[in-house]
CSV table of C-alpha atoms and ligand atoms in Angstrom, one decimal:
chain,number,residue,atom,x,y,z
T,1,MET,CA,20.2,105.7,157.3
T,2,ASP,CA,21.8,102.8,154.8
T,3,TRP,CA,25.2,104.7,153.4
T,4,ASP,CA,27.9,102.3,154.9
T,5,PRO,CA,31.2,104.1,154.3
T,6,ILE,CA,32.7,100.9,154.2
T,7,THR,CA,30.8,99.2,151.5
T,8,HIS,CA,30.2,102.6,149.8
T,9,TYR,CA,33.8,102.9,148.8
T,10,LYS,CA,34.3,98.9,147.5
T,11,ASP,CA,32.6,100.3,144.6
T,12,VAL,CA,35.1,100.9,141.6
T,13,ALA,CA,32.8,102.9,139.9
T,14,VAL,CA,32.7,105.1,143.0
T,15,ALA,CA,36.6,105.0,143.4
T,16,GLU,CA,37.5,106.3,139.6
T,17,ARG,CA,35.1,109.1,140.2
T,18,TYR,CA,35.8,109.6,143.8
T,19,ASP,CA,38.5,113.2,142.8
T,20,ARG,CA,36.4,114.1,140.3
T,21,GLU,CA,33.2,114.4,141.8
T,22,ARG,CA,34.9,116.3,144.7
T,23,PHE,CA,37.5,117.7,143.6
T,24,SER,CA,37.0,119.2,140.0
T,25,SER,CA,34.5,122.3,140.4
T,26,LEU,CA,36.0,125.7,141.0
T,27,SER,CA,35.6,125.6,144.9
T,28,GLY,CA,36.6,121.5,144.7
T,29,ARG,CA,39.9,122.7,143.4
T,30,VAL,CA,40.4,125.7,146.3
T,31,PHE,CA,38.9,123.4,149.1
T,32,ASN,CA,41.6,120.2,147.4
T,33,ALA,CA,44.6,122.9,147.5
T,34,LEU,CA,44.0,124.4,150.6
T,35,GLU,CA,43.6,121.2,152.6
T,36,ARG,CA,46.7,119.8,151.0
T,37,ARG,CA,48.8,122.9,152.3
T,38,LEU,CA,47.7,122.2,155.6
T,39,ILE,CA,48.9,118.5,155.1
T,40,ARG,CA,52.3,120.1,154.4
T,41,ARG,CA,52.2,122.1,157.8
T,42,ALA,CA,51.2,119.4,159.7
T,43,PHE,CA,53.7,117.4,158.6
T,44,ARG,CA,56.7,120.1,158.6
T,45,ASP,CA,57.5,118.2,162.0
T,46,ALA,CA,58.2,115.2,160.9
T,47,PRO,CA,61.6,113.9,160.7
T,48,ALA,CA,63.0,114.1,157.4
T,49,GLY,CA,62.6,110.3,155.3
T,50,ALA,CA,60.2,109.2,157.7
T,51,THR,CA,57.7,106.6,156.5
T,52,VAL,CA,54.5,107.9,157.3
T,53,LEU,CA,51.3,105.1,157.6
T,54,ASP,CA,48.2,107.0,155.6
T,55,LEU,CA,45.1,104.5,157.2
T,56,PRO,CA,42.8,105.7,155.5
T,57,CYS,CA,44.4,106.3,152.3
T,58,GLY,CA,41.5,106.3,149.9
T,59,THR,CA,42.7,107.4,146.5
T,60,GLY,CA,45.7,109.0,147.5
T,61,ARG,CA,44.9,112.3,147.7
T,62,PHE,CA,47.7,113.2,150.8
T,63,THR,CA,49.7,110.4,149.7
T,64,GLU,CA,51.0,112.3,147.0
T,65,VAL,CA,51.7,115.1,149.0
T,66,LEU,CA,53.3,113.5,151.3
T,67,LEU,CA,55.4,111.8,148.8
T,68,GLN,CA,56.7,115.1,147.4
T,69,GLU,CA,57.7,115.8,150.7
T,70,GLY,CA,60.3,113.7,150.8
T,71,PHE,CA,58.6,110.8,152.7
T,72,ARG,CA,58.2,107.2,152.3
T,73,VAL,CA,54.3,106.0,152.7
T,74,VAL,CA,52.5,103.0,153.4
T,75,GLY,CA,49.0,103.7,152.5
T,76,ILE,CA,46.4,101.0,154.0
T,77,ASP,CA,42.6,101.1,153.0
T,78,ILE,CA,39.9,98.6,152.8
T,79,SER,CA,38.8,98.9,149.7
T,80,PRO,CA,41.0,97.5,146.7
T,81,ALA,CA,39.2,99.7,144.5
T,82,MET,CA,40.6,103.0,146.8
T,83,LEU,CA,43.8,101.8,146.7
T,84,ALA,CA,43.8,101.2,142.9
T,85,VAL,CA,44.1,105.2,142.5
T,86,ALA,CA,46.4,105.8,145.0
T,87,ARG,CA,49.1,103.3,143.7
T,88,ARG,CA,48.4,104.9,140.0
T,89,LYS,CA,49.0,108.4,141.8
T,90,ALA,CA,52.1,107.2,143.9
T,91,ALA,CA,53.6,105.0,140.5
T,92,PRO,CA,55.9,107.7,139.8
T,93,PHE,CA,57.5,107.7,143.6
T,94,GLY,CA,58.7,104.1,143.1
T,95,ALA,CA,58.9,102.2,146.1
T,96,ARG,CA,58.7,104.8,148.2
T,97,PHE,CA,54.9,104.1,148.2
T,98,GLU,CA,53.5,100.9,149.7
T,99,GLY,CA,50.2,99.9,149.3
T,100,ARG,CA,48.4,97.7,151.6
T,101,VAL,CA,44.7,96.1,151.2
T,102,ALA,CA,43.7,95.8,155.2
T,103,ASP,CA,41.1,96.7,157.9
T,104,VAL,CA,41.8,98.9,160.2
T,105,ARG,CA,40.3,97.1,163.6
T,106,GLU,CA,41.9,94.0,162.2
T,107,LEU,CA,45.2,95.2,162.1
T,108,ALA,CA,45.5,96.7,165.4
T,109,GLY,CA,46.9,94.7,168.1
T,110,ARG,CA,48.0,92.3,165.6
T,111,GLU,CA,51.0,94.5,164.2
T,112,ALA,CA,53.5,96.5,166.3
T,113,LYS,CA,54.4,100.1,166.1
T,114,ARG,CA,56.0,99.9,162.7
T,115,TYR,CA,55.4,103.0,161.5
T,116,ASP,CA,56.8,106.9,162.6
T,117,VAL,CA,53.8,109.0,162.0
T,118,ALA,CA,50.8,108.9,160.9
T,119,LEU,CA,47.3,110.1,159.1
T,120,CYS,CA,44.0,109.1,159.7
T,121,ALA,CA,42.2,112.2,157.4
T,122,ARG,CA,38.3,112.5,156.0
T,123,VAL,CA,37.1,109.0,158.1
T,124,LEU,CA,36.5,109.3,161.6
T,125,MET,CA,33.0,111.6,160.9
T,126,HIS,CA,31.3,108.5,158.9
T,127,PHE,CA,31.2,106.7,162.4
T,128,PRO,CA,30.1,107.0,166.3
T,129,LEU,CA,32.3,108.2,168.6
T,130,GLU,CA,33.1,104.2,170.0
T,131,GLU,CA,34.2,103.3,166.5
T,132,GLN,CA,35.8,106.4,165.7
T,133,ILE,CA,37.5,105.5,169.0
T,134,GLY,CA,38.6,102.4,167.7
T,135,PHE,CA,39.5,102.8,164.1
T,136,LEU,CA,41.9,105.8,166.1
T,137,ARG,CA,43.4,103.6,168.3
T,138,GLY,CA,44.1,101.4,165.7
T,139,VAL,CA,46.4,104.0,163.5
T,140,ALA,CA,48.1,105.1,167.2
T,141,THR,CA,49.0,101.3,167.8
T,142,LEU,CA,50.6,100.9,164.6
T,143,THR,CA,52.6,104.2,165.0
T,144,ARG,CA,55.6,105.4,166.6
T,145,GLY,CA,55.4,109.0,167.1
T,146,THR,CA,52.5,111.9,166.0
T,147,VAL,CA,49.3,111.0,164.8
T,148,VAL,CA,47.5,113.7,162.7
T,149,PHE,CA,44.0,112.9,162.5
T,150,SER,CA,41.1,115.3,161.0
T,151,GLN,CA,37.3,115.8,162.0
T,152,SER,CA,34.1,117.7,161.5
T,153,TYR,CA,34.0,119.6,164.5
T,154,ASP,CA,30.6,121.0,165.6
T,155,SER,CA,29.2,123.8,167.0
T,156,ALA,CA,26.1,126.3,166.9
T,157,TYR,CA,27.7,127.5,163.9
T,158,GLN,CA,28.2,124.2,161.6
T,159,ARG,CA,24.7,123.1,162.8
T,160,LEU,CA,23.3,126.0,161.0
T,161,ARG,CA,25.6,125.7,157.8
T,162,ARG,CA,24.9,122.0,157.6
T,163,GLY,CA,21.3,122.4,157.7
T,164,ILE,CA,21.1,125.0,155.1
T,165,LYS,CA,23.0,122.7,152.8
T,166,ARG,CA,20.8,120.0,153.4
T,167,LEU,CA,18.1,122.6,152.9
T,168,LEU,CA,20.1,122.8,149.3
T,169,GLY,CA,20.2,119.2,148.5
T,170,ASN,CA,24.3,119.7,148.7
T,171,GLN,CA,26.7,116.8,149.9
T,172,PRO,CA,25.9,114.7,152.7
T,173,PRO,CA,27.5,116.6,155.8
T,174,ALA,CA,29.5,114.5,157.8
T,175,ASN,CA,26.9,112.2,159.8
T,176,TYR,CA,28.9,112.3,163.1
T,177,PRO,CA,30.7,115.5,164.0
T,178,ILE,CA,32.0,116.1,167.3
T,179,GLY,CA,32.4,119.1,169.9
T,180,GLU,CA,35.0,119.9,172.5
T,181,SER,CA,34.1,117.2,174.8
T,182,GLN,CA,33.9,114.5,172.5
T,183,LEU,CA,36.8,115.2,171.1
T,184,GLN,CA,38.4,114.9,174.4
T,185,GLN,CA,37.3,111.5,174.7
T,186,LEU,CA,38.8,110.9,171.0
T,187,LEU,CA,42.1,111.6,172.2
T,188,ALA,CA,41.7,109.9,175.3
T,189,GLY,CA,40.4,106.4,173.9
T,190,ALA,CA,43.4,106.6,171.5
T,191,GLY,CA,45.8,107.1,173.7
T,192,LEU,CA,46.8,110.4,172.4
T,193,ARG,CA,47.1,114.2,173.7
T,194,GLU,CA,46.6,116.8,171.8
T,195,VAL,CA,49.6,119.0,170.6
T,196,ARG,CA,48.4,121.5,168.1
T,197,ARG,CA,45.1,122.1,166.4
T,198,LEU,CA,44.7,123.2,162.6
T,199,ARG,CA,41.6,124.9,161.2
T,200,LEU,CA,41.1,124.7,157.5
T,201,LEU,CA,38.9,127.7,156.9
T,202,ALA,CA,36.2,127.3,159.6
T,203,ALA,CA,33.9,130.2,158.2
T,204,ILE,CA,32.7,127.5,155.5
T,205,SER,CA,34.8,123.8,156.3
T,206,GLU,CA,34.1,122.1,159.4
T,207,ALA,CA,37.6,120.3,159.3
T,208,VAL,CA,39.6,120.4,162.4
T,209,TYR,CA,42.9,118.6,162.3
T,210,ILE,CA,44.5,117.4,165.1
T,211,ILE,CA,48.4,116.8,165.7
T,212,ALA,CA,48.1,114.2,168.5
T,213,GLU,CA,51.3,112.6,170.7
T,214,PRO,CA,51.2,109.4,172.2
T,215,VAL,CA,50.6,109.9,176.2
H,1,LIG,C1,36.3,109.7,152.6
H,1,LIG,S1,37.5,108.4,152.0
H,1,LIG,C2,39.0,109.5,152.4
H,1,LIG,C3,40.6,109.0,151.6
H,1,LIG,C4,41.6,109.9,152.2
H,1,LIG,N1,42.2,110.0,153.9
H,1,LIG,C5,41.2,111.5,152.2
H,1,LIG,O1,41.2,111.8,152.7
H,1,LIG,O2,40.9,111.3,150.7
H,1,LIG,C6,37.5,107.1,153.5
H,1,LIG,C7,38.3,105.7,152.8
H,1,LIG,O3,38.2,105.3,154.1
H,1,LIG,C8,38.5,103.8,153.8
H,1,LIG,N2,38.0,102.7,155.1
H,1,LIG,C9,36.7,103.0,156.2
H,1,LIG,N3,36.7,102.2,156.9
H,1,LIG,C10,37.9,101.5,156.8
H,1,LIG,C11,38.9,100.7,157.4
H,1,LIG,N4,38.2,99.9,159.1
H,1,LIG,N5,39.8,99.7,157.8
H,1,LIG,C12,40.5,100.6,156.1
H,1,LIG,N6,39.9,102.0,155.9
H,1,LIG,C13,38.9,102.2,155.9
H,1,LIG,C14,37.3,103.7,153.0
H,1,LIG,O4,37.6,102.4,151.6
H,1,LIG,C15,37.6,105.2,152.0
H,1,LIG,O5,38.8,104.4,150.8
């Protein structure tokens, strides 16, 4: 497999068409709306006015939701191209958004816990478990409280769905979905414990969102 989630998203053309490609069809719009609603639910107990770390923020899909909810947001991404799109989306919210180009692997350990809560969405499934743990630990290291993260949840049913999608030539599925025991390893390795779990239409999506606290 030569697809690399780090270099891929640094391409300006990829970043500029990211939202349109994924979320402009009818099913894409429905999925995006449901996922944005789920993010609102996941952060409903976060303190008003808290600073949320959105890492990686990508094109700011969820940054925008969090800003609409009244939070301050620091969006970090390794790709300047993805962050440029996020900055445009966040512009109406002025100084409540700060964008930073950085690699989570370099931030971790260099900066103390400075954000109140964090979101780590739609990235872990691109990496093998050890790297997922490193990524999520990095996010947790920067955060004082709740960390919300997503993964693709593996099960016999989801394996069947993935196989059918592959046969139909649909968008490549997650490379590294995880089952329950790997999810527990991910939490433990990142120094987190699960508080709540939210599923996004389990019949048609692998996405699971875990709301976790530092151990
Ligand atoms: C699929 S996008 C998801 C973005 C956003 N959370 C969303 O759900 O729309 C994954 C993002 O992870 C970023 N990324 C990958 N590795 C990273 C790293 N080591 N540090 C920071 N960002 C990274 C990529 O640049 C890309 O923008």
